[in-house]
mmCIF file of C-alpha atoms in Angstrom:
data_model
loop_
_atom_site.group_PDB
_atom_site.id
_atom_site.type_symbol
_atom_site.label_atom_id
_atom_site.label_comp_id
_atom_site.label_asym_id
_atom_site.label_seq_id
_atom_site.Cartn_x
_atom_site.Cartn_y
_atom_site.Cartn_z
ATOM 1 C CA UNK A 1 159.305 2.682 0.895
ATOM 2 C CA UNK A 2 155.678 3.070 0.690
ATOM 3 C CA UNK A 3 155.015 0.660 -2.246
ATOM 4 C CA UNK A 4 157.695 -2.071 -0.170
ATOM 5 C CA UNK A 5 155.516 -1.774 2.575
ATOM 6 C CA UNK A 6 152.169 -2.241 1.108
ATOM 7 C CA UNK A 7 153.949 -4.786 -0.852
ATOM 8 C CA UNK A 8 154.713 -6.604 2.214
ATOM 9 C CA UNK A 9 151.009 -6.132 3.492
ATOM 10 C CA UNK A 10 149.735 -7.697 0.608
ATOM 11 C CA UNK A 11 152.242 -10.755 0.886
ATOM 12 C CA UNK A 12 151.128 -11.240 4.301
ATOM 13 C CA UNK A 13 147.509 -10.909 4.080
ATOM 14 C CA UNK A 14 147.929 -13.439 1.204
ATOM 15 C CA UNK A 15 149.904 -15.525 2.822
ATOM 16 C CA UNK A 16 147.464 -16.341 6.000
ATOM 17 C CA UNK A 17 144.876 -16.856 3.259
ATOM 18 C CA UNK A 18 146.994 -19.457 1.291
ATOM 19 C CA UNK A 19 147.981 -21.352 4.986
ATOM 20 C CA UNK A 20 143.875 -21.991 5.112
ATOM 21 C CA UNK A 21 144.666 -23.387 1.672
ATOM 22 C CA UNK A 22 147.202 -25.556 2.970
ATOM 23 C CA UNK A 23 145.431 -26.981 5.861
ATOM 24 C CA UNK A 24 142.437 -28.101 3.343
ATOM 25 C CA UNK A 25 144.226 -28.702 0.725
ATOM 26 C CA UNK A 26 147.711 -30.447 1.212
ATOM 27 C CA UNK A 27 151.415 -30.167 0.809
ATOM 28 C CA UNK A 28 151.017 -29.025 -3.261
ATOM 29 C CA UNK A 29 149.752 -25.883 -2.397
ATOM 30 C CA UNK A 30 151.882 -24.975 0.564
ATOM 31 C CA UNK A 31 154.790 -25.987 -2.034
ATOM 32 C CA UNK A 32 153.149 -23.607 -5.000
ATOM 33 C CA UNK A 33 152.651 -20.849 -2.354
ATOM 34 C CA UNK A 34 156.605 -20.642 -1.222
ATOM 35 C CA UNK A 35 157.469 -20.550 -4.373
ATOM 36 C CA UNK A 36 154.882 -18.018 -5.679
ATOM 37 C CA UNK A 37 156.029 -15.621 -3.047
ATOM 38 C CA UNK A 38 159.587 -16.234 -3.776
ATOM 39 C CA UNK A 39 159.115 -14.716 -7.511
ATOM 40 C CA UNK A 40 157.155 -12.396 -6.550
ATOM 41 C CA UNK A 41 159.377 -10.928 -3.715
ATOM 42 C CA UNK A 42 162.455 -11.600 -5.699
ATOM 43 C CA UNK A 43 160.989 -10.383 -9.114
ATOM 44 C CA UNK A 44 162.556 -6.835 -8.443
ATOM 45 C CA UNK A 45 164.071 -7.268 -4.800
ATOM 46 C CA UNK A 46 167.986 -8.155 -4.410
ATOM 47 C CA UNK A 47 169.672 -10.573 -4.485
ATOM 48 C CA UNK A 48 168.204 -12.135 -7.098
ATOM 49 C CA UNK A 49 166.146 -9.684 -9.003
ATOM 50 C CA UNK A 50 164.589 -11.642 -11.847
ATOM 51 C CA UNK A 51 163.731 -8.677 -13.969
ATOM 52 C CA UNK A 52 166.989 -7.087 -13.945
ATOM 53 C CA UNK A 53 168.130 -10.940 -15.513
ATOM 54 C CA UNK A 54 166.415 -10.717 -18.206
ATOM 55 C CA UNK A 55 164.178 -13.382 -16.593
ATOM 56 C CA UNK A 56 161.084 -11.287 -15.448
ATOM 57 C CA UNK A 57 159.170 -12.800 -18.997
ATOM 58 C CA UNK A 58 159.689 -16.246 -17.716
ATOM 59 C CA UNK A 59 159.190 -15.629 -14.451
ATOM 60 C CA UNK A 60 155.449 -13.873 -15.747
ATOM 61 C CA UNK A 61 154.934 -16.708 -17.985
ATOM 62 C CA UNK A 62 155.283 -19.615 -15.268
ATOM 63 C CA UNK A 63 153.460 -17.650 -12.590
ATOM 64 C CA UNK A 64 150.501 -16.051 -14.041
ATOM 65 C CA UNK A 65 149.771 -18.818 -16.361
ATOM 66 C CA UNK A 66 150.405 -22.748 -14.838
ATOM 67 C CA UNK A 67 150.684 -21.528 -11.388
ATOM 68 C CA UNK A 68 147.818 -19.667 -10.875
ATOM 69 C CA UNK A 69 145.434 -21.736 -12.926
ATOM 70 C CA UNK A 70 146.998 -25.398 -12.340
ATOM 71 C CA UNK A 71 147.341 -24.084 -8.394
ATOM 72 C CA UNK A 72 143.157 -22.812 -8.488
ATOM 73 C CA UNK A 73 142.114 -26.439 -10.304
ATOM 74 C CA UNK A 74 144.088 -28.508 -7.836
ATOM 75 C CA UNK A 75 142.270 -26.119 -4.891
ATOM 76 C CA UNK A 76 138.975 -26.648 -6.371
ATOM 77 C CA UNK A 77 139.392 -30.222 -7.917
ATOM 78 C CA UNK A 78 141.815 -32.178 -5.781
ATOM 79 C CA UNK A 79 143.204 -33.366 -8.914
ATOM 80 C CA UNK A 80 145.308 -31.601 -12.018
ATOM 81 C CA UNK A 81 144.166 -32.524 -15.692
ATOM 82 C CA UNK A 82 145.690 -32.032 -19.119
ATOM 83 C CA UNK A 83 142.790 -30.326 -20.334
ATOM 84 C CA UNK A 84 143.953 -27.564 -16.928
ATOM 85 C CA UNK A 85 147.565 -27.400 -18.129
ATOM 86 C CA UNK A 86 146.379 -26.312 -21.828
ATOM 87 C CA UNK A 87 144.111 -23.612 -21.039
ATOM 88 C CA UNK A 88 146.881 -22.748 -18.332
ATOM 89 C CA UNK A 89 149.246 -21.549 -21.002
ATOM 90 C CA UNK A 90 147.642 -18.752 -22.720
ATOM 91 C CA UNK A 91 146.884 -16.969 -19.754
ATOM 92 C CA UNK A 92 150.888 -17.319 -18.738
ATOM 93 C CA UNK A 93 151.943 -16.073 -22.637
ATOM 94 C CA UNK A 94 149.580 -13.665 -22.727
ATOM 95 C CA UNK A 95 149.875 -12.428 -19.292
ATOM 96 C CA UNK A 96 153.695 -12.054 -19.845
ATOM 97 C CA UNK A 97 152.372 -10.667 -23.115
ATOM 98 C CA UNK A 98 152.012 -7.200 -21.162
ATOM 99 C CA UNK A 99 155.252 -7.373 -19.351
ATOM 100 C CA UNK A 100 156.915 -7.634 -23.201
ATOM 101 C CA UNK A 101 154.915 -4.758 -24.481
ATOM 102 C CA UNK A 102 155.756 -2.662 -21.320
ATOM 103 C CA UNK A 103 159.618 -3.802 -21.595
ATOM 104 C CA UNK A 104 159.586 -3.085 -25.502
ATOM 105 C CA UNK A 105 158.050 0.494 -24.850
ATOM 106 C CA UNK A 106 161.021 1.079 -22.184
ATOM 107 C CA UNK A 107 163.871 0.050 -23.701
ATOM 108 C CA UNK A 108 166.098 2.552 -24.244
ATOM 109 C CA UNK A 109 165.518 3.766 -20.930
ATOM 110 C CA UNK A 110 166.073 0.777 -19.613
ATOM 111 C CA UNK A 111 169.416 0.276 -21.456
ATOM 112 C CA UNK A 112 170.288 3.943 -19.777
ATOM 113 C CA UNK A 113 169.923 2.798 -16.041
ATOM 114 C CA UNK A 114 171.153 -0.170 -16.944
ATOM 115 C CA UNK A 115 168.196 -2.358 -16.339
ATOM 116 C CA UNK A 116 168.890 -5.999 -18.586
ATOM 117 C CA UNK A 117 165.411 -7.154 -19.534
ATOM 118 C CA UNK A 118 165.075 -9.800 -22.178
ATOM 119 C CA UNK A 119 163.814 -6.953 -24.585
ATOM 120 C CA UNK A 120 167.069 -4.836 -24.163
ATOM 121 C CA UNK A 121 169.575 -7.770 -25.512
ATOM 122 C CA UNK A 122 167.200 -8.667 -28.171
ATOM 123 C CA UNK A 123 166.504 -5.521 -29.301
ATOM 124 C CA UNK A 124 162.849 -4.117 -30.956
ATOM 125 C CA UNK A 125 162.685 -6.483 -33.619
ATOM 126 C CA UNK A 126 163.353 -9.221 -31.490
ATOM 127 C CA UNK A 127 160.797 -8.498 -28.622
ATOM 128 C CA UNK A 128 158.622 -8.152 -31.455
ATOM 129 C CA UNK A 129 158.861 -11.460 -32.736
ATOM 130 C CA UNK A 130 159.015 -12.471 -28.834
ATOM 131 C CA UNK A 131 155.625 -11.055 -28.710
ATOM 132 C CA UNK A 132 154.266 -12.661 -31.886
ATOM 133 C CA UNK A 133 155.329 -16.172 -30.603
ATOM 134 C CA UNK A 134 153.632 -15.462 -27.510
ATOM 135 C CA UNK A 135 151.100 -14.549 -28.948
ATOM 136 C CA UNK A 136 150.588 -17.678 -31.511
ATOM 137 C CA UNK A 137 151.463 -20.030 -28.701
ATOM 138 C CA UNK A 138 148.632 -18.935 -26.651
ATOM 139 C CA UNK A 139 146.042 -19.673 -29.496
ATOM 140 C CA UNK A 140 148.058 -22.405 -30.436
ATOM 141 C CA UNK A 141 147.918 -24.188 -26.888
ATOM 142 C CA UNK A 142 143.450 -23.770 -27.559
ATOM 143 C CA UNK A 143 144.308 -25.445 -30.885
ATOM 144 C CA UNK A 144 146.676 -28.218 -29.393
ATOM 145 C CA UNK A 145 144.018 -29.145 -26.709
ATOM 146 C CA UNK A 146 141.260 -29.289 -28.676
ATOM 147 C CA UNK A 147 142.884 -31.739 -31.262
ATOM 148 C CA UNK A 148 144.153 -33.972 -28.482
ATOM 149 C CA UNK A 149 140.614 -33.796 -26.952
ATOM 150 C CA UNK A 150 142.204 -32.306 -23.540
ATOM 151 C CA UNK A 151 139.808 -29.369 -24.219
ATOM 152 C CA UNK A 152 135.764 -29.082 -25.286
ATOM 153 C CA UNK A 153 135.793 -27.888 -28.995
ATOM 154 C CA UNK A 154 134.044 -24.771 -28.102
ATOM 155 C CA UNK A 155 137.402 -23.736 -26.513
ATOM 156 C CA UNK A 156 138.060 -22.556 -29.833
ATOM 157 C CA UNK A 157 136.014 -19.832 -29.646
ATOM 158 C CA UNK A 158 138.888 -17.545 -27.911
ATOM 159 C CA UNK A 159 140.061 -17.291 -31.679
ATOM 160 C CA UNK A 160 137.599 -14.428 -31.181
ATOM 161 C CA UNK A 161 139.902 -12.522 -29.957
ATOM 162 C CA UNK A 162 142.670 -12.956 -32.786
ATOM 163 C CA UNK A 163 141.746 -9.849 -34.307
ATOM 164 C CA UNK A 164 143.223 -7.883 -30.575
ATOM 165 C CA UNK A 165 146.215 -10.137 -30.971
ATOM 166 C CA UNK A 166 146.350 -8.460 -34.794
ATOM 167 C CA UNK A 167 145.983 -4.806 -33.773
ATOM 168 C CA UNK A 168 148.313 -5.114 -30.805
ATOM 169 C CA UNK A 169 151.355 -6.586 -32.944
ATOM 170 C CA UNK A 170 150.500 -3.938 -35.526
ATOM 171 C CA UNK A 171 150.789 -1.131 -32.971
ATOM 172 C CA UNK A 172 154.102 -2.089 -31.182
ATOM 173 C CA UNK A 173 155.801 -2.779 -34.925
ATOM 174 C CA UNK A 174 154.700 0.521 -36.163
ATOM 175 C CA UNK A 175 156.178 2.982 -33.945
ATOM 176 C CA UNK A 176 158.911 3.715 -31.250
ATOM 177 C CA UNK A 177 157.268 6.475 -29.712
ATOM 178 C CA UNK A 178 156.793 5.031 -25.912
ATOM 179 C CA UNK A 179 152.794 7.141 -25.695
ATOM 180 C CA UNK A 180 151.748 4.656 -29.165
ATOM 181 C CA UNK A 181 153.090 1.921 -27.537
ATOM 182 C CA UNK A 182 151.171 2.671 -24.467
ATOM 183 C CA UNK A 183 148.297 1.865 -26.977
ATOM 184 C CA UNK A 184 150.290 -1.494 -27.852
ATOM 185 C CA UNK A 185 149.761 -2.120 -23.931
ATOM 186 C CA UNK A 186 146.187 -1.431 -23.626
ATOM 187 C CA UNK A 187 145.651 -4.029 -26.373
ATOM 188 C CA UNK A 188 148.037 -6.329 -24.946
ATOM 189 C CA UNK A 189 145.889 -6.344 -21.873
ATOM 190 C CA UNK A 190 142.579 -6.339 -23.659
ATOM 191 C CA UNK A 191 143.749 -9.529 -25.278
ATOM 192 C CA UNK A 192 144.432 -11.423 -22.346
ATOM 193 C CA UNK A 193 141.434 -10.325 -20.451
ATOM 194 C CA UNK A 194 139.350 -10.848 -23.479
ATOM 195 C CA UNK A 195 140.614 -14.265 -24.452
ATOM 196 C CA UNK A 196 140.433 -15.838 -20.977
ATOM 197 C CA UNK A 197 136.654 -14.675 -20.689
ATOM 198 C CA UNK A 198 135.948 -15.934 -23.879
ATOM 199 C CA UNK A 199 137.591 -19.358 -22.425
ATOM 200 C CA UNK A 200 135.728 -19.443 -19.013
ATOM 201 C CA UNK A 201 132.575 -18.941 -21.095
ATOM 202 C CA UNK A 202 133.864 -21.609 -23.347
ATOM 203 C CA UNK A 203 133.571 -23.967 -20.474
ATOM 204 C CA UNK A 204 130.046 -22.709 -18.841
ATOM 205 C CA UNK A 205 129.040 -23.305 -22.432
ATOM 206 C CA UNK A 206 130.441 -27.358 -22.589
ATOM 207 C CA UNK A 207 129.228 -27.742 -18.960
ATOM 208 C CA UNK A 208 125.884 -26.535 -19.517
ATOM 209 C CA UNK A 209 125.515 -28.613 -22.745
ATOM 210 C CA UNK A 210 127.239 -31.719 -21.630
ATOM 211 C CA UNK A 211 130.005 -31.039 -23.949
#
């Protein structure tokens, strides 16, 4: 009850912040903020309860990847941009990167209580591919906008952080022991924090030089 009614608090206090949004900013966000608070409300709470669906990876993806950064460009630019939508992605695969780790290091105690995440109906070698793909899409998306010239080429630099994406996958395939693939989390979560500084400095870097 404590947790639903911070929960709630946080919501709120989010809420009034995104109406100021609204007022400066237009319909788009007022649009992106309803439905932001819908998935997060109904990621866990009845009826819907996206991560008892076996949706919660989706619902990660979407909202902590285009949402959040396509939602902060459009607040800051006015505009959206390809180049936006690319670097948008690995922060939503890699974000929902964690949730796969975390649902991979649960799941036979979530098949117990009868919680259906994606991870318990495709089983360990299956979220462990899922993980892998997420993980090569979210380079590959750096890769795909920097060919198409959406992105600077010094975006590539976030291939820095392959060598996390490495040790992570070769963690959570080596062991079913749910404290080692607490370690498979931590690394999950270094990854995405390290590849989306590496990107953000990426773009100081092209703005400072013109790029």
């Amino acid at each position: 009850e404590q947790v639903w009614r911070a929960g709630i608090a946080a919501f709120a206090v989010g809420s009034a912040i995104g109406l100021v949004l609204v007022y400066m900013c237009g319909w788009p966000i007022l649009i992106l903020g309803i439905a932001s608070v819908a998935a997060g409300y109904f990621y866990t709470a009845r009826p819907v309860a996206f991560a008892y669906l076996a949706m919660g990876d989706v619902v990660a993806l979407v909202f902590l990847g285009p949402a959040i950064v396509m939602g902060t460009y459009y607040v800051l630019a006015g505009s959206v941009s390809a180049g936006a939508f690319a670097v948008s992605l690995p922060a939503g695969f890699l974000g929902s990167g964690v949730l796969v780790v975390n649902n991979l290091r649960d799941i036979e105690r979530d098949r117990r209580t009868g919680k259906r995440t994606l991870a318990t109906y495709l089983g360990r070698r299956g979220t462990i591919v899922e993980l892998a793909l997420f993980d090569a899409a979210a380079f590959g998306s750096v890769l795909a906008g920097v060919l198409t010239r959406a992105l600077p080429a010094v975006c590539l630099m976030v291939f820095l952080a392959l060598s996390r994406a490495v040790d992570e996958l070769r963690i959570a395939g080596g062991t079913t022991d749910p404290r080692e693939l607490g370690a498979a989390m931590k690394r999950a979560a270094q990854l995405h924090m390290e590849f989306c500084l590496l990107a953000a400095a990426a773009f100081v870097i092209a703005a400072i030089r013109g790029w």
